[in-house]
JSON list of C-alpha atoms in Angstrom, two decimals:
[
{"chain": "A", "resi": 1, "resn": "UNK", "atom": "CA", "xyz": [-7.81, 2.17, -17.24]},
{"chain": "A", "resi": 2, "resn": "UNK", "atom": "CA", "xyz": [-5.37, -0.70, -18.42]},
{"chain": "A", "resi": 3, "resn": "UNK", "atom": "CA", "xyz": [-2.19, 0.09, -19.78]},
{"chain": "A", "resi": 4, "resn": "UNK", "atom": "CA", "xyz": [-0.31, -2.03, -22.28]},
{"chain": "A", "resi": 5, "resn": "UNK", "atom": "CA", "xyz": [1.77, -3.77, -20.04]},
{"chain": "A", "resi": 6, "resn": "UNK", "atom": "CA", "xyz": [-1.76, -4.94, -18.25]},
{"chain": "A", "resi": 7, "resn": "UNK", "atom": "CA", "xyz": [-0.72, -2.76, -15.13]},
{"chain": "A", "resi": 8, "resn": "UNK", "atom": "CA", "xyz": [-3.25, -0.10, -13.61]},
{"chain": "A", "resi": 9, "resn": "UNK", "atom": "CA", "xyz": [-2.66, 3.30, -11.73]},
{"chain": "A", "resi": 10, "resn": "UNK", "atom": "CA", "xyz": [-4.70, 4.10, -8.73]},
{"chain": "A", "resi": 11, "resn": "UNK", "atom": "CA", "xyz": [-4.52, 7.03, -6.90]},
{"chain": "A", "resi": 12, "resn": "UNK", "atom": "CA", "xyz": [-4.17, 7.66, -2.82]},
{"chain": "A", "resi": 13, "resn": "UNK", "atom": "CA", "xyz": [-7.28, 9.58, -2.01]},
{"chain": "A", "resi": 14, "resn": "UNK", "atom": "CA", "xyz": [-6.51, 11.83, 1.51]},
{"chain": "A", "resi": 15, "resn": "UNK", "atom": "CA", "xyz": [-8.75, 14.29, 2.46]},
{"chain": "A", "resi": 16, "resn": "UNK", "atom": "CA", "xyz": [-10.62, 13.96, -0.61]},
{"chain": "A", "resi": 17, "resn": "UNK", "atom": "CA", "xyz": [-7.23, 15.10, -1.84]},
{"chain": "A", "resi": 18, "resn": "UNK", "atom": "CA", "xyz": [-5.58, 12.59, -4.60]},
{"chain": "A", "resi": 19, "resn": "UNK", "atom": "CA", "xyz": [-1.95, 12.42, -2.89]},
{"chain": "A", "resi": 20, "resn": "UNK", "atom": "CA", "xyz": [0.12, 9.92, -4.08]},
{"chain": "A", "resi": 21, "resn": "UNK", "atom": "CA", "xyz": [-0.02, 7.54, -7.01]},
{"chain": "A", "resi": 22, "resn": "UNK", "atom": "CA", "xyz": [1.23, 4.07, -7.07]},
{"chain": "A", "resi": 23, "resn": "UNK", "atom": "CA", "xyz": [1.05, 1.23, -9.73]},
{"chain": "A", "resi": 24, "resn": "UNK", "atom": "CA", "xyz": [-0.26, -2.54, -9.79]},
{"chain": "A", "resi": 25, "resn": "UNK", "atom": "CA", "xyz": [-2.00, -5.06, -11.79]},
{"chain": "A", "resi": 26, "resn": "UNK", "atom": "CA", "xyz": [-4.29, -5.43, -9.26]},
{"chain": "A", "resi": 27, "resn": "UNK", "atom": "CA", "xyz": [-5.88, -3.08, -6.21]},
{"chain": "A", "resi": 28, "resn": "UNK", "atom": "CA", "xyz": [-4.15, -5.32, -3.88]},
{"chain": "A", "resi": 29, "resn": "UNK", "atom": "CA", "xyz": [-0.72, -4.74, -4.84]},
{"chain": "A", "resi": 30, "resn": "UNK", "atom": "CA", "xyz": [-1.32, -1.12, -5.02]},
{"chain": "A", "resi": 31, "resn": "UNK", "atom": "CA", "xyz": [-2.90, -1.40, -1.22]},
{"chain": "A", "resi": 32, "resn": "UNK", "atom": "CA", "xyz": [0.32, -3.02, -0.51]},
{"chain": "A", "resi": 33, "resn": "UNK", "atom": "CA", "xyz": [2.46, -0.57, -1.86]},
{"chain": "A", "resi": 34, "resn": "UNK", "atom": "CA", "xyz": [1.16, 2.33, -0.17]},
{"chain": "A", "resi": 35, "resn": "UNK", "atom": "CA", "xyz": [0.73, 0.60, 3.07]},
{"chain": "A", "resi": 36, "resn": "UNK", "atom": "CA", "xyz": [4.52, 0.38, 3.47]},
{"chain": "A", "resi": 37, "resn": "UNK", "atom": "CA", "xyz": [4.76, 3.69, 3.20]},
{"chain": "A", "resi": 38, "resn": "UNK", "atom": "CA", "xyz": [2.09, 4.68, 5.96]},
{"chain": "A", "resi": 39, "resn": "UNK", "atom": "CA", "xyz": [3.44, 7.07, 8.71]},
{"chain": "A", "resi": 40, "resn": "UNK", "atom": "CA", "xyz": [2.46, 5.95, 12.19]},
{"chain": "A", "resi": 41, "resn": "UNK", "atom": "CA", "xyz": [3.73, 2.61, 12.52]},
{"chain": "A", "resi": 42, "resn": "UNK", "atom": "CA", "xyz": [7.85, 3.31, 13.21]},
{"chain": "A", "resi": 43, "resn": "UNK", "atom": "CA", "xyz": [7.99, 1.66, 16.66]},
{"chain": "A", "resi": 44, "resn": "UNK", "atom": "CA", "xyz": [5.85, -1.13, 15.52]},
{"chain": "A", "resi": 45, "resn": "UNK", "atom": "CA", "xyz": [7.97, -4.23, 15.19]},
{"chain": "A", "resi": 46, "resn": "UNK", "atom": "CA", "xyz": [5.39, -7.16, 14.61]},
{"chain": "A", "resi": 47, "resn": "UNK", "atom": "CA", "xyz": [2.37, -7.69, 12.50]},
{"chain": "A", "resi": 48, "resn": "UNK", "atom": "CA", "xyz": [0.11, -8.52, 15.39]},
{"chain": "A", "resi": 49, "resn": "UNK", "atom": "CA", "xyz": [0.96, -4.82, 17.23]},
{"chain": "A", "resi": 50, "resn": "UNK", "atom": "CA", "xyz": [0.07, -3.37, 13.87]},
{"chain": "A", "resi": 51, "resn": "UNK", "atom": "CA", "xyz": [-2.82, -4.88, 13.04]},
{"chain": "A", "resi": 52, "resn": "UNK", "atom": "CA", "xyz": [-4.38, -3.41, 16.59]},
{"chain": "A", "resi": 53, "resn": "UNK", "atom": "CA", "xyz": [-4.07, -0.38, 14.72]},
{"chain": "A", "resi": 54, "resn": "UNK", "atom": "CA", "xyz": [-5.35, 0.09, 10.97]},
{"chain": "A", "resi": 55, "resn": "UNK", "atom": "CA", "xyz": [-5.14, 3.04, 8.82]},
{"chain": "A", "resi": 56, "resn": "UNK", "atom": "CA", "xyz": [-8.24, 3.06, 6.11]},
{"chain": "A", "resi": 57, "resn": "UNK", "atom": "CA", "xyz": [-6.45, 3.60, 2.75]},
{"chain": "A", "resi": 58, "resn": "UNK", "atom": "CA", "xyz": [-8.36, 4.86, -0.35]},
{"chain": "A", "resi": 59, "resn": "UNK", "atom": "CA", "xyz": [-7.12, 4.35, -3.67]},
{"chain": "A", "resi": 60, "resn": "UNK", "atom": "CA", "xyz": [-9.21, 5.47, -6.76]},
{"chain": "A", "resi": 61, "resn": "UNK", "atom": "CA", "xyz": [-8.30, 3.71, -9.67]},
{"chain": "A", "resi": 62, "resn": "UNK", "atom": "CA", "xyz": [-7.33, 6.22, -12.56]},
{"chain": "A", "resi": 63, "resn": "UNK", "atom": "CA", "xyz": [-10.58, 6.08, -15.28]},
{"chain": "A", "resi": 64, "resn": "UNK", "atom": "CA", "xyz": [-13.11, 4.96, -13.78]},
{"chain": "A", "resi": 65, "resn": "UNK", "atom": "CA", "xyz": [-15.55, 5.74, -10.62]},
{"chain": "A", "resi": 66, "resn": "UNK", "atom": "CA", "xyz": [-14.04, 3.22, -8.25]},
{"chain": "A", "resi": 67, "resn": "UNK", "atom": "CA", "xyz": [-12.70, 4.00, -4.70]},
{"chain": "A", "resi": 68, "resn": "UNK", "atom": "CA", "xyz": [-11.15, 0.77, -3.63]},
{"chain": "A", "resi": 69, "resn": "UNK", "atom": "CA", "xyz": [-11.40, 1.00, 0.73]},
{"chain": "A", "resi": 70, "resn": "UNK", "atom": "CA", "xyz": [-8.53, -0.91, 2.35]},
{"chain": "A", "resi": 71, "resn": "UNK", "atom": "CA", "xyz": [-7.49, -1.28, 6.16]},
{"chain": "A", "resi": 72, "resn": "UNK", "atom": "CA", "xyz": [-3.75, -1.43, 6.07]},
{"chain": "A", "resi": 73, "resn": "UNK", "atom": "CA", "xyz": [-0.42, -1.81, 8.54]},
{"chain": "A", "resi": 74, "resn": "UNK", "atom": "CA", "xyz": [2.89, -1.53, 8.75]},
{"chain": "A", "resi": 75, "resn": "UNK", "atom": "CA", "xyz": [5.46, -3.11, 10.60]},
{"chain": "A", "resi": 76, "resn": "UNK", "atom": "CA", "xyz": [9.23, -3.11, 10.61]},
{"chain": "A", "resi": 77, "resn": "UNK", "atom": "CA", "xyz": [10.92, -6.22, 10.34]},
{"chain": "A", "resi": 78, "resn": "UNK", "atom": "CA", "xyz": [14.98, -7.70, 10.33]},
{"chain": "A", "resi": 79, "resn": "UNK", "atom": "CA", "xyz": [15.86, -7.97, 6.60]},
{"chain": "A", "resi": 80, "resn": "UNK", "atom": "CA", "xyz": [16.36, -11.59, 4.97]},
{"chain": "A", "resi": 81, "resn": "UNK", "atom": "CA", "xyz": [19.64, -13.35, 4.88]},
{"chain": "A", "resi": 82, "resn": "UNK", "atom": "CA", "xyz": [19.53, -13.22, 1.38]},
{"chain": "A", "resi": 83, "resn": "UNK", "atom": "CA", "xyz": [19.03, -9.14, 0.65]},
{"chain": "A", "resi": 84, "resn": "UNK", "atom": "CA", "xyz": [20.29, -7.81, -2.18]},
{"chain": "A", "resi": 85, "resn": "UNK", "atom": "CA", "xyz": [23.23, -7.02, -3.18]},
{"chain": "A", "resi": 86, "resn": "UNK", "atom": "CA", "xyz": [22.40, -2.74, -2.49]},
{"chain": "A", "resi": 87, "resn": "UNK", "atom": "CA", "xyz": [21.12, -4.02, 0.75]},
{"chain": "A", "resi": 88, "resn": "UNK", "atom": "CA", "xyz": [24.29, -5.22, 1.67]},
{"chain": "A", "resi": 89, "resn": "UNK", "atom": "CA", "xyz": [26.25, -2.45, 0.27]},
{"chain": "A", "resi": 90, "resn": "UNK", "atom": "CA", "xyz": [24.00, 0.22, 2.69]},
{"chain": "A", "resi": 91, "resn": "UNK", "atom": "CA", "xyz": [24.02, -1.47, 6.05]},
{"chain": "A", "resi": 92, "resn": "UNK", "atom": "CA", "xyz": [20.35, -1.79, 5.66]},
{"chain": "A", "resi": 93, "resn": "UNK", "atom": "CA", "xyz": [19.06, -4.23, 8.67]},
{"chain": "A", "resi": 94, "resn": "UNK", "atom": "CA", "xyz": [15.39, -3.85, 8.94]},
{"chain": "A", "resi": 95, "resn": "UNK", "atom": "CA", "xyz": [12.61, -3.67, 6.16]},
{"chain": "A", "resi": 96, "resn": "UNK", "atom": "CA", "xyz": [8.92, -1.90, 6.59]},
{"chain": "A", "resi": 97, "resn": "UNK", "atom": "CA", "xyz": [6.54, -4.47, 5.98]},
{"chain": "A", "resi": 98, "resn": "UNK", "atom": "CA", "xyz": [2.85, -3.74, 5.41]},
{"chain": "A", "resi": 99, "resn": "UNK", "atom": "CA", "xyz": [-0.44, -5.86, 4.81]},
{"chain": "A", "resi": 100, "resn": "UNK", "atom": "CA", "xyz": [-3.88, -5.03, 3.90]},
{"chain": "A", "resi": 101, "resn": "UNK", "atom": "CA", "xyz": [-7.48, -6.15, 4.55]},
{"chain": "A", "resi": 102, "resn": "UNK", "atom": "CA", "xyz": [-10.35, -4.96, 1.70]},
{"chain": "A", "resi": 103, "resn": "UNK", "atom": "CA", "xyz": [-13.17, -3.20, 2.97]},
{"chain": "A", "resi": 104, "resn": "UNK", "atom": "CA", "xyz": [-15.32, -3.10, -0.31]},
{"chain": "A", "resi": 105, "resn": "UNK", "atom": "CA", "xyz": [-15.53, -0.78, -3.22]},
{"chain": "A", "resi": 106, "resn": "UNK", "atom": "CA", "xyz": [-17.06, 2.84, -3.51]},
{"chain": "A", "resi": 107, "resn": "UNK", "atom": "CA", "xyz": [-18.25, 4.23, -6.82]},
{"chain": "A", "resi": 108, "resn": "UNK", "atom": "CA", "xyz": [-18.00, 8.00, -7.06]},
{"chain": "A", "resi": 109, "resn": "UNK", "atom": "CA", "xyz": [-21.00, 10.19, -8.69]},
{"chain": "A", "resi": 110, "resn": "UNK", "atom": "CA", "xyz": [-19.39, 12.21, -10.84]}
]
């Protein structure tokens, strides 16, 4: 379901377990959210060692009978020159990275 601000809400599915919830105006940017916060993938430090490696991510998006199927990675990566100003203030040199690949789309019989 759309909210006002165009945005939907799609929840992890684990287990057949809804888990975590994350927020995007498309299924893609939600993928990409919660692939940065996979567990797994600390001592990977490139894309390509990663990618060996894919996690399939589930999210259901909140109102309707679709299960959108994602392959996703992490990576950790050096953070940009030009990090933010709380970046700076925290010492923080690396970032997690993550990417995703779509897999297709599941309905759910309800």
């Amino acid at each position: 379901m759309v909210r006002e601000d165009g945005k939907r809400n799609f929840v992890m599915l684990e287990d057949g377990q809804k888990t975590k919830q994350f927020t995007g105006r498309m299924p893609r940017q939600a993928a990409l959210k919660a692939a940065r916060r996979l567990e797994g993938y600390e001592d990977c430090e490139t894309e390509d060692e990663a990618k060996d490696d894919p996690t399939e991510i589930r999210l259901l998006e909140r109102g309707t009978d679709r299960v959108h199927v994602y392959h996703a990675w992490a990576w950790h990566d050096s953070a940009p020159d030009d990090k933010p100003g709380w970046m700076q203030d925290n010492e923080v040199s690396t970032v997690t990275r993550g990417n995703v690949s779509k897999q297709g789309i599941e309905h759910i019989e309800k």
